[in-house]
Amino acid sequence: MYRLFLAIRYLLTRPINLLGMFGIALSVWALVVVVSLFSGFLAVIESHVQTASADLTVTQLPDWAQWPTLRDGLRDDSNVAALAPRLVHHGLVARPGVRPGPPPLPGRTSLHGGDQPFVFVIGVDAAAESAVTGFGDWLRNPEIPAALRAPAGSDPFAGADDRPRVLIGRQRMERDGLHPGDPVRWTYAISKSNEQGKVETDQREVDLVVAGAFQTAHAGFDGNNMFVREDVLRKALELPEGAVQEIAVRVRDESQLVPTADRLQRIVSRALDRGNQRSYGAVETWRERNAPFLASVEHQRGLLKIVLIVIMVVAAFLMLATLSMMVTEKVADIGILTAMGGTPAGVTQVFLACGLSITVVGVALGLSTGCLTAVYLEEIRQGLRWATGIDLFPLEVYNLIRVPCRIEPLWLLQVAGMALATGFVVSALPALRAARHDPLVSLRGT
Amino acid sequence: MSAPVLTARAVTKNYRLGKREIPVLRGVDLSIADGERVALLGASGAGKSTLLHVLGLLDAPTSGAVEYDGRVVHDLSVKERALLRHRHTGFVFQFYHLIPELTALQNVLLAQMMGVSMFGYLGRRAALRAQAEELLGQVGLSDRLHHRPAELSGGERQRVAIARALIAQPRVILADEPTGNLDSATATGVVDLMFAVQQQRQLAFLLVTHDERLAQRCDRVVRMFDGKIVGEEAATGAGAAR
Ligand SMILES: Nc1ncnc2c1ncn2[C@@H]1O[C@H](COP(=O)(O)OP(=O)(O)O)[C@@H](O)[C@H]1O
Ligand SMILES: [Mg+2]
């Protein structure tokens, strides 16, 4: 009993110890708030990415892959709900005669996209694509202004003439000032082996007409992709009838995504087996397909954790300094505590209790304020914007309606554990010094 | 007659300074009975404080034995010795050694807390507090309960220290030059108080001093020189106000 009593008295008479406590609280607070924000962000981004992706995608198909063969094999799987063939190429898309702008700063493309003329051009069958992804909804997205909309009805690529038409991301269209009916030119390269077996690259151009805008929840997707009718791309790439480069798959039971991917992989490998020891075609889940992007967000969260843990280390040093100062001063009391019936271990615990009280209160303070802040982050953002005009979090960029936040209990436990362990070490060091102090020295001396 | 409350048998104590062993106590025999008041006189450096620490189980003898009520106690475990310091012995030192962060009352309460668990304390808080207040009243400090040591005079501080030494109802008081830091008028007051309590509670009392007049107010005077007891006599009672 006397230990806690004395520890609290020691602390209360030395307000400087509050510094260490606030340091711990601050670092815990920051770790809770920032990581909850990022976890929420990650969850939202993930769901956005998912809505802009097919459940499964068959990729890395060879030139000679044939859609009818693969389709017949794949649709036998019980978990396959719908399939859509795609052709995919890339190139520069700009108004004819307009020189494309410079490429964007590194790092911007992954999230925002569309700052650059380089895009993927995807050749789709609109009806099949709508059955597999949200393609139809992307065209009817209420955020698209009426003036930019593609023709309603079953064929978004329909037009008065038979010039090939292209669907462009809404933000890109607005930025480039494009409207339906405007001409754009797609510049691309195709590689072909000549008679000697050497690979030659040709630059080609196709003139397209803007059909309208599409918009998914994932701005990065919208900025980096454009859609044309499948046969436009087939002609441009000089591919044979029935050629397919990618197959988008919708499954019935999403919880069976991974086993389904494995089964489809076997079907594809078997269908494309030429007896030459090579395997063609790879089946990826939407998560695998977007792994680099999702990992980059997660990576940022990891970096932030490290930065914030540094705050905790600084707080720990602060605590170590104030506790050491206190122990230096208070070893004088060790003699009388021993005379009153304290054991060396008990006296050490007084100093340990000082540090641990600071830590426990700091952690409790940090966790509670951290959770409160995380929960009311959106309200805080609005209040701050109203009061100062500063917007902490540009929601529109990420297609969000409120600041995302996900408080993960495991993370709270980890933060608390980390802070408590740090606090314990930092308290134990000066306490051990006190333990080595000879009580008789203070009793003999003045 | 029953065994004395406190006995030292052939106690020696050497301090090690580098490779050299420095003998500080060279075979001390001493016993103090219940209700007996013994003065330990000797020049500075004679080993008086060292003997008091050994008797109070704050320090271990190099050889010899310390007995409480005829039971050898110097070689008990750390915990048992701590418990004996709490229950059996009260200490009073020249420099008071009050905890500066605590009020007079809290300093006394702290000594009580040493002997009980947290729940034991919380359960009996009011009673323990009343006890401490009463004791502080006995030493004349009822109106200084909530003063910190820095706000008390030397004499008042030593009275708090005396109350603290008495709160656990020990049977022995070991006092190391308790008046060494006080002016003579204050010293007389403090000594009168200690003797009165000693008398009332029939405590064994070892008073280390180099004040000859003060020593003569005890029952017995033991003289120490260079780590040995060189003389023992019944006090004259001179200067005593008994
Ligand atoms: N820790 C120690 N190491 C070495 N010598 C010590 C130590 N403590 C005390 N001494 C020596 O023991 C002798 C007796 O000291 P002490 O018991 O304090 O004497 P007194 O109280 O009679 O003045 C002194 O010479 C002192 O220097
Ligand atoms: Mg001394």
PDB file of N, CA and C in Angstrom, chain A residues 119-179:
ATOM      1  N   VAL A 119      -2.877   5.526 -71.552  1.00  0.00           N
ATOM      2  CA  VAL A 119      -4.004   4.786 -70.973  1.00  0.00           C
ATOM      3  C   VAL A 119      -4.070   3.362 -71.517  1.00  0.00           C
ATOM      4  N   PHE A 120      -4.852   2.571 -70.799  1.00  0.00           N
ATOM      5  CA  PHE A 120      -5.211   1.268 -71.330  1.00  0.00           C
ATOM      6  C   PHE A 120      -6.500   1.419 -72.107  1.00  0.00           C
ATOM      7  N   VAL A 121      -6.526   0.819 -73.267  1.00  0.00           N
ATOM      8  CA  VAL A 121      -7.756   0.830 -74.058  1.00  0.00           C
ATOM      9  C   VAL A 121      -8.297  -0.595 -74.029  1.00  0.00           C
ATOM     10  N   ILE A 122      -9.526  -0.732 -73.506  1.00  0.00           N
ATOM     11  CA  ILE A 122     -10.092  -2.058 -73.317  1.00  0.00           C
ATOM     12  C   ILE A 122     -11.217  -2.259 -74.318  1.00  0.00           C
ATOM     13  N   GLY A 123     -11.122  -3.338 -75.055  1.00  0.00           N
ATOM     14  CA  GLY A 123     -12.172  -3.663 -76.007  1.00  0.00           C
ATOM     15  C   GLY A 123     -13.175  -4.601 -75.361  1.00  0.00           C
ATOM     16  N   VAL A 124     -14.460  -4.169 -75.287  1.00  0.00           N
ATOM     17  CA  VAL A 124     -15.455  -4.972 -74.570  1.00  0.00           C
ATOM     18  C   VAL A 124     -16.691  -5.234 -75.419  1.00  0.00           C
ATOM     19  N   ASP A 125     -17.410  -6.253 -74.997  1.00  0.00           N
ATOM     20  CA  ASP A 125     -18.758  -6.500 -75.494  1.00  0.00           C
ATOM     21  C   ASP A 125     -19.668  -5.937 -74.414  1.00  0.00           C
ATOM     22  N   ALA A 126     -20.332  -4.806 -74.707  1.00  0.00           N
ATOM     23  CA  ALA A 126     -21.033  -4.050 -73.662  1.00  0.00           C
ATOM     24  C   ALA A 126     -22.012  -4.912 -72.877  1.00  0.00           C
ATOM     25  N   ALA A 127     -22.745  -5.752 -73.546  1.00  0.00           N
ATOM     26  CA  ALA A 127     -23.747  -6.558 -72.851  1.00  0.00           C
ATOM     27  C   ALA A 127     -23.076  -7.561 -71.919  1.00  0.00           C
ATOM     28  N   ALA A 128     -22.058  -8.257 -72.437  1.00  0.00           N
ATOM     29  CA  ALA A 128     -21.373  -9.249 -71.615  1.00  0.00           C
ATOM     30  C   ALA A 128     -20.667  -8.576 -70.442  1.00  0.00           C
ATOM     31  N   GLU A 129     -20.042  -7.427 -70.715  1.00  0.00           N
ATOM     32  CA  GLU A 129     -19.314  -6.714 -69.672  1.00  0.00           C
ATOM     33  C   GLU A 129     -20.261  -6.276 -68.548  1.00  0.00           C
ATOM     34  N   SER A 130     -21.457  -5.807 -68.929  1.00  0.00           N
ATOM     35  CA  SER A 130     -22.427  -5.360 -67.922  1.00  0.00           C
ATOM     36  C   SER A 130     -22.876  -6.508 -67.034  1.00  0.00           C
ATOM     37  N   ALA A 131     -22.861  -7.719 -67.579  1.00  0.00           N
ATOM     38  CA  ALA A 131     -23.287  -8.866 -66.785  1.00  0.00           C
ATOM     39  C   ALA A 131     -22.208  -9.285 -65.780  1.00  0.00           C
ATOM     40  N   VAL A 132     -20.974  -8.882 -66.040  1.00  0.00           N
ATOM     41  CA  VAL A 132     -19.870  -9.333 -65.187  1.00  0.00           C
ATOM     42  C   VAL A 132     -19.437  -8.254 -64.205  1.00  0.00           C
ATOM     43  N   THR A 133     -19.289  -7.018 -64.678  1.00  0.00           N
ATOM     44  CA  THR A 133     -18.872  -5.921 -63.805  1.00  0.00           C
ATOM     45  C   THR A 133     -19.999  -4.898 -63.723  1.00  0.00           C
ATOM     46  N   GLY A 134     -19.714  -3.786 -63.067  1.00  0.00           N
ATOM     47  CA  GLY A 134     -20.710  -2.724 -62.968  1.00  0.00           C
ATOM     48  C   GLY A 134     -20.713  -1.819 -64.178  1.00  0.00           C
ATOM     49  N   PHE A 135     -20.196  -2.294 -65.304  1.00  0.00           N
ATOM     50  CA  PHE A 135     -20.037  -1.481 -66.514  1.00  0.00           C
ATOM     51  C   PHE A 135     -21.261  -0.631 -66.822  1.00  0.00           C
ATOM     52  N   GLY A 136     -22.429  -1.243 -66.751  1.00  0.00           N
ATOM     53  CA  GLY A 136     -23.654  -0.501 -67.056  1.00  0.00           C
ATOM     54  C   GLY A 136     -23.880   0.637 -66.054  1.00  0.00           C
ATOM     55  N   ASP A 137     -23.612   0.341 -64.777  1.00  0.00           N
ATOM     56  CA  ASP A 137     -23.800   1.358 -63.733  1.00  0.00           C
ATOM     57  C   ASP A 137     -22.788   2.492 -63.869  1.00  0.00           C
ATOM     58  N   TRP A 138     -21.577   2.143 -64.329  1.00  0.00           N
ATOM     59  CA  TRP A 138     -20.543   3.173 -64.462  1.00  0.00           C
ATOM     60  C   TRP A 138     -20.985   4.244 -65.464  1.00  0.00           C
ATOM     61  N   LEU A 139     -21.788   3.836 -66.443  1.00  0.00           N
ATOM     62  CA  LEU A 139     -22.248   4.790 -67.456  1.00  0.00           C
ATOM     63  C   LEU A 139     -23.420   5.609 -66.936  1.00  0.00           C
ATOM     64  N   ARG A 140     -24.172   5.017 -65.998  1.00  0.00           N
ATOM     65  CA  ARG A 140     -25.352   5.702 -65.478  1.00  0.00           C
ATOM     66  C   ARG A 140     -25.071   6.379 -64.147  1.00  0.00           C
ATOM     67  N   ASN A 141     -23.797   6.439 -63.750  1.00  0.00           N
ATOM     68  CA  ASN A 141     -23.424   7.062 -62.476  1.00  0.00           C
ATOM     69  C   ASN A 141     -24.038   8.455 -62.390  1.00  0.00           C
ATOM     70  N   PRO A 142     -24.820   8.720 -61.345  1.00  0.00           N
ATOM     71  CA  PRO A 142     -25.521  10.018 -61.254  1.00  0.00           C
ATOM     72  C   PRO A 142     -24.570  11.210 -61.201  1.00  0.00           C
ATOM     73  N   GLU A 143     -23.314  10.962 -60.903  1.00  0.00           N
ATOM     74  CA  GLU A 143     -22.377  12.098 -60.846  1.00  0.00           C
ATOM     75  C   GLU A 143     -21.960  12.584 -62.226  1.00  0.00           C
ATOM     76  N   ILE A 144     -22.264  11.802 -63.232  1.00  0.00           N
ATOM     77  CA  ILE A 144     -21.897  12.229 -64.583  1.00  0.00           C
ATOM     78  C   ILE A 144     -22.915  13.267 -65.070  1.00  0.00           C
ATOM     79  N   PRO A 145     -22.478  14.470 -65.450  1.00  0.00           N
ATOM     80  CA  PRO A 145     -23.416  15.488 -65.950  1.00  0.00           C
ATOM     81  C   PRO A 145     -24.084  15.018 -67.240  1.00  0.00           C
ATOM     82  N   ALA A 146     -25.316  15.465 -67.448  1.00  0.00           N
ATOM     83  CA  ALA A 146     -26.098  15.005 -68.598  1.00  0.00           C
ATOM     84  C   ALA A 146     -25.353  15.217 -69.914  1.00  0.00           C
ATOM     85  N   ALA A 147     -24.612  16.318 -70.002  1.00  0.00           N
ATOM     86  CA  ALA A 147     -23.937  16.652 -71.258  1.00  0.00           C
ATOM     87  C   ALA A 147     -22.836  15.669 -71.611  1.00  0.00           C
ATOM     88  N   LEU A 148     -22.371  14.916 -70.623  1.00  0.00           N
ATOM     89  CA  LEU A 148     -21.250  14.005 -70.893  1.00  0.00           C
ATOM     90  C   LEU A 148     -21.705  12.564 -71.024  1.00  0.00           C
ATOM     91  N   ARG A 149     -22.988  12.329 -70.908  1.00  0.00           N
ATOM     92  CA  ARG A 149     -23.447  10.946 -70.870  1.00  0.00           C
ATOM     93  C   ARG A 149     -23.367  10.256 -72.239  1.00  0.00           C
ATOM     94  N   ALA A 150     -23.079   8.971 -72.151  1.00  0.00           N
ATOM     95  CA  ALA A 150     -23.089   8.146 -73.368  1.00  0.00           C
ATOM     96  C   ALA A 150     -24.540   7.834 -73.699  1.00  0.00           C
ATOM     97  N   PRO A 151     -24.831   7.438 -74.932  1.00  0.00           N
ATOM     98  CA  PRO A 151     -26.213   7.137 -75.303  1.00  0.00           C
ATOM     99  C   PRO A 151     -26.809   6.083 -74.379  1.00  0.00           C
ATOM    100  N   ALA A 152     -28.033   6.368 -73.900  1.00  0.00           N
ATOM    101  CA  ALA A 152     -28.708   5.368 -73.076  1.00  0.00           C
ATOM    102  C   ALA A 152     -29.089   4.199 -73.968  1.00  0.00           C
ATOM    103  N   GLY A 153     -29.535   3.125 -73.351  1.00  0.00           N
ATOM    104  CA  GLY A 153     -29.903   1.967 -74.159  1.00  0.00           C
ATOM    105  C   GLY A 153     -28.842   0.900 -74.059  1.00  0.00           C
ATOM    106  N   SER A 154     -29.038  -0.127 -74.862  1.00  0.00           N
ATOM    107  CA  SER A 154     -28.190  -1.301 -74.681  1.00  0.00           C
ATOM    108  C   SER A 154     -26.787  -1.088 -75.232  1.00  0.00           C
ATOM    109  N   ASP A 155     -26.611  -0.192 -76.195  1.00  0.00           N
ATOM    110  CA  ASP A 155     -25.280  -0.040 -76.788  1.00  0.00           C
ATOM    111  C   ASP A 155     -24.723   1.371 -76.578  1.00  0.00           C
ATOM    112  N   PRO A 156     -23.846   1.525 -75.630  1.00  0.00           N
ATOM    113  CA  PRO A 156     -23.278   2.856 -75.361  1.00  0.00           C
ATOM    114  C   PRO A 156     -22.379   3.337 -76.491  1.00  0.00           C
ATOM    115  N   PHE A 157     -21.955   2.424 -77.356  1.00  0.00           N
ATOM    116  CA  PHE A 157     -21.055   2.813 -78.441  1.00  0.00           C
ATOM    117  C   PHE A 157     -21.823   3.205 -79.707  1.00  0.00           C
ATOM    118  N   ALA A 158     -23.176   3.196 -79.606  1.00  0.00           N
ATOM    119  CA  ALA A 158     -23.968   3.487 -80.798  1.00  0.00           C
ATOM    120  C   ALA A 158     -23.824   4.949 -81.208  1.00  0.00           C
ATOM    121  N   GLY A 159     -23.882   5.215 -82.503  1.00  0.00           N
ATOM    122  CA  GLY A 159     -23.778   6.584 -82.983  1.00  0.00           C
ATOM    123  C   GLY A 159     -24.420   6.716 -84.340  1.00  0.00           C
ATOM    124  N   ALA A 160     -24.467   7.969 -84.828  1.00  0.00           N
ATOM    125  CA  ALA A 160     -25.106   8.243 -86.106  1.00  0.00           C
ATOM    126  C   ALA A 160     -24.331   7.609 -87.254  1.00  0.00           C
ATOM    127  N   ASP A 161     -23.028   7.595 -87.169  1.00  0.00           N
ATOM    128  CA  ASP A 161     -22.226   6.972 -88.220  1.00  0.00           C
ATOM    129  C   ASP A 161     -21.525   5.748 -87.639  1.00  0.00           C
ATOM    130  N   ASP A 162     -20.692   5.095 -88.456  1.00  0.00           N
ATOM    131  CA  ASP A 162     -20.038   3.898 -87.922  1.00  0.00           C
ATOM    132  C   ASP A 162     -18.581   4.157 -87.545  1.00  0.00           C
ATOM    133  N   ARG A 163     -18.252   5.432 -87.238  1.00  0.00           N
ATOM    134  CA  ARG A 163     -16.904   5.687 -86.729  1.00  0.00           C
ATOM    135  C   ARG A 163     -16.787   5.056 -85.335  1.00  0.00           C
ATOM    136  N   PRO A 164     -15.615   4.513 -84.983  1.00  0.00           N
ATOM    137  CA  PRO A 164     -15.460   3.847 -83.674  1.00  0.00           C
ATOM    138  C   PRO A 164     -15.559   4.849 -82.528  1.00  0.00           C
ATOM    139  N   ARG A 165     -16.186   4.414 -81.486  1.00  0.00           N
ATOM    140  CA  ARG A 165     -16.428   5.308 -80.351  1.00  0.00           C
ATOM    141  C   ARG A 165     -15.716   4.824 -79.089  1.00  0.00           C
ATOM    142  N   VAL A 166     -15.451   5.781 -78.198  1.00  0.00           N
ATOM    143  CA  VAL A 166     -14.673   5.472 -76.999  1.00  0.00           C
ATOM    144  C   VAL A 166     -15.351   6.081 -75.771  1.00  0.00           C
ATOM    145  N   LEU A 167     -15.324   5.323 -74.668  1.00  0.00           N
ATOM    146  CA  LEU A 167     -15.836   5.811 -73.379  1.00  0.00           C
ATOM    147  C   LEU A 167     -14.643   6.238 -72.532  1.00  0.00           C
ATOM    148  N   ILE A 168     -14.721   7.429 -71.973  1.00  0.00           N
ATOM    149  CA  ILE A 168     -13.593   8.007 -71.234  1.00  0.00           C
ATOM    150  C   ILE A 168     -14.037   8.332 -69.807  1.00  0.00           C
ATOM    151  N   GLY A 169     -13.126   8.237 -68.867  1.00  0.00           N
ATOM    152  CA  GLY A 169     -13.430   8.558 -67.467  1.00  0.00           C
ATOM    153  C   GLY A 169     -13.957   9.984 -67.340  1.00  0.00           C
ATOM    154  N   ARG A 170     -14.951  10.185 -66.457  1.00  0.00           N
ATOM    155  CA  ARG A 170     -15.615  11.472 -66.341  1.00  0.00           C
ATOM    156  C   ARG A 170     -14.630  12.586 -66.027  1.00  0.00           C
ATOM    157  N   GLN A 171     -13.731  12.358 -65.053  1.00  0.00           N
ATOM    158  CA  GLN A 171     -12.820  13.423 -64.644  1.00  0.00           C
ATOM    159  C   GLN A 171     -11.867  13.812 -65.767  1.00  0.00           C
ATOM    160  N   ARG A 172     -11.429  12.796 -66.512  1.00  0.00           N
ATOM    161  CA  ARG A 172     -10.526  13.089 -67.620  1.00  0.00           C
ATOM    162  C   ARG A 172     -11.249  13.915 -68.690  1.00  0.00           C
ATOM    163  N   MET A 173     -12.485  13.531 -68.932  1.00  0.00           N
ATOM    164  CA  MET A 173     -13.244  14.279 -69.944  1.00  0.00           C
ATOM    165  C   MET A 173     -13.393  15.733 -69.547  1.00  0.00           C
ATOM    166  N   GLU A 174     -13.718  15.950 -68.270  1.00  0.00           N
ATOM    167  CA  GLU A 174     -13.901  17.322 -67.814  1.00  0.00           C
ATOM    168  C   GLU A 174     -12.604  18.098 -67.880  1.00  0.00           C
ATOM    169  N   ARG A 175     -11.506  17.430 -67.494  1.00  0.00           N
ATOM    170  CA  ARG A 175     -10.233  18.133 -67.477  1.00  0.00           C
ATOM    171  C   ARG A 175      -9.780  18.494 -68.886  1.00  0.00           C
ATOM    172  N   ASP A 176     -10.031  17.564 -69.813  1.00  0.00           N
ATOM    173  CA  ASP A 176      -9.590  17.827 -71.180  1.00  0.00           C
ATOM    174  C   ASP A 176     -10.641  18.591 -71.987  1.00  0.00           C
ATOM    175  N   GLY A 177     -11.758  18.907 -71.359  1.00  0.00           N
ATOM    176  CA  GLY A 177     -12.804  19.649 -72.063  1.00  0.00           C
ATOM    177  C   GLY A 177     -13.442  18.855 -73.196  1.00  0.00           C
ATOM    178  N   LEU A 178     -13.513  17.546 -73.057  1.00  0.00           N
ATOM    179  CA  LEU A 178     -14.083  16.703 -74.112  1.00  0.00           C
ATOM    180  C   LEU A 178     -15.589  16.546 -73.924  1.00  0.00           C
ATOM    181  N   HIS A 179     -16.277  16.414 -75.061  1.00  0.00           N
ATOM    182  CA  HIS A 179     -17.707  16.155 -75.029  1.00  0.00           C
ATOM    183  C   HIS A 179     -18.030  15.028 -75.989  1.00  0.00           C
TER     184      HIS A 179
END
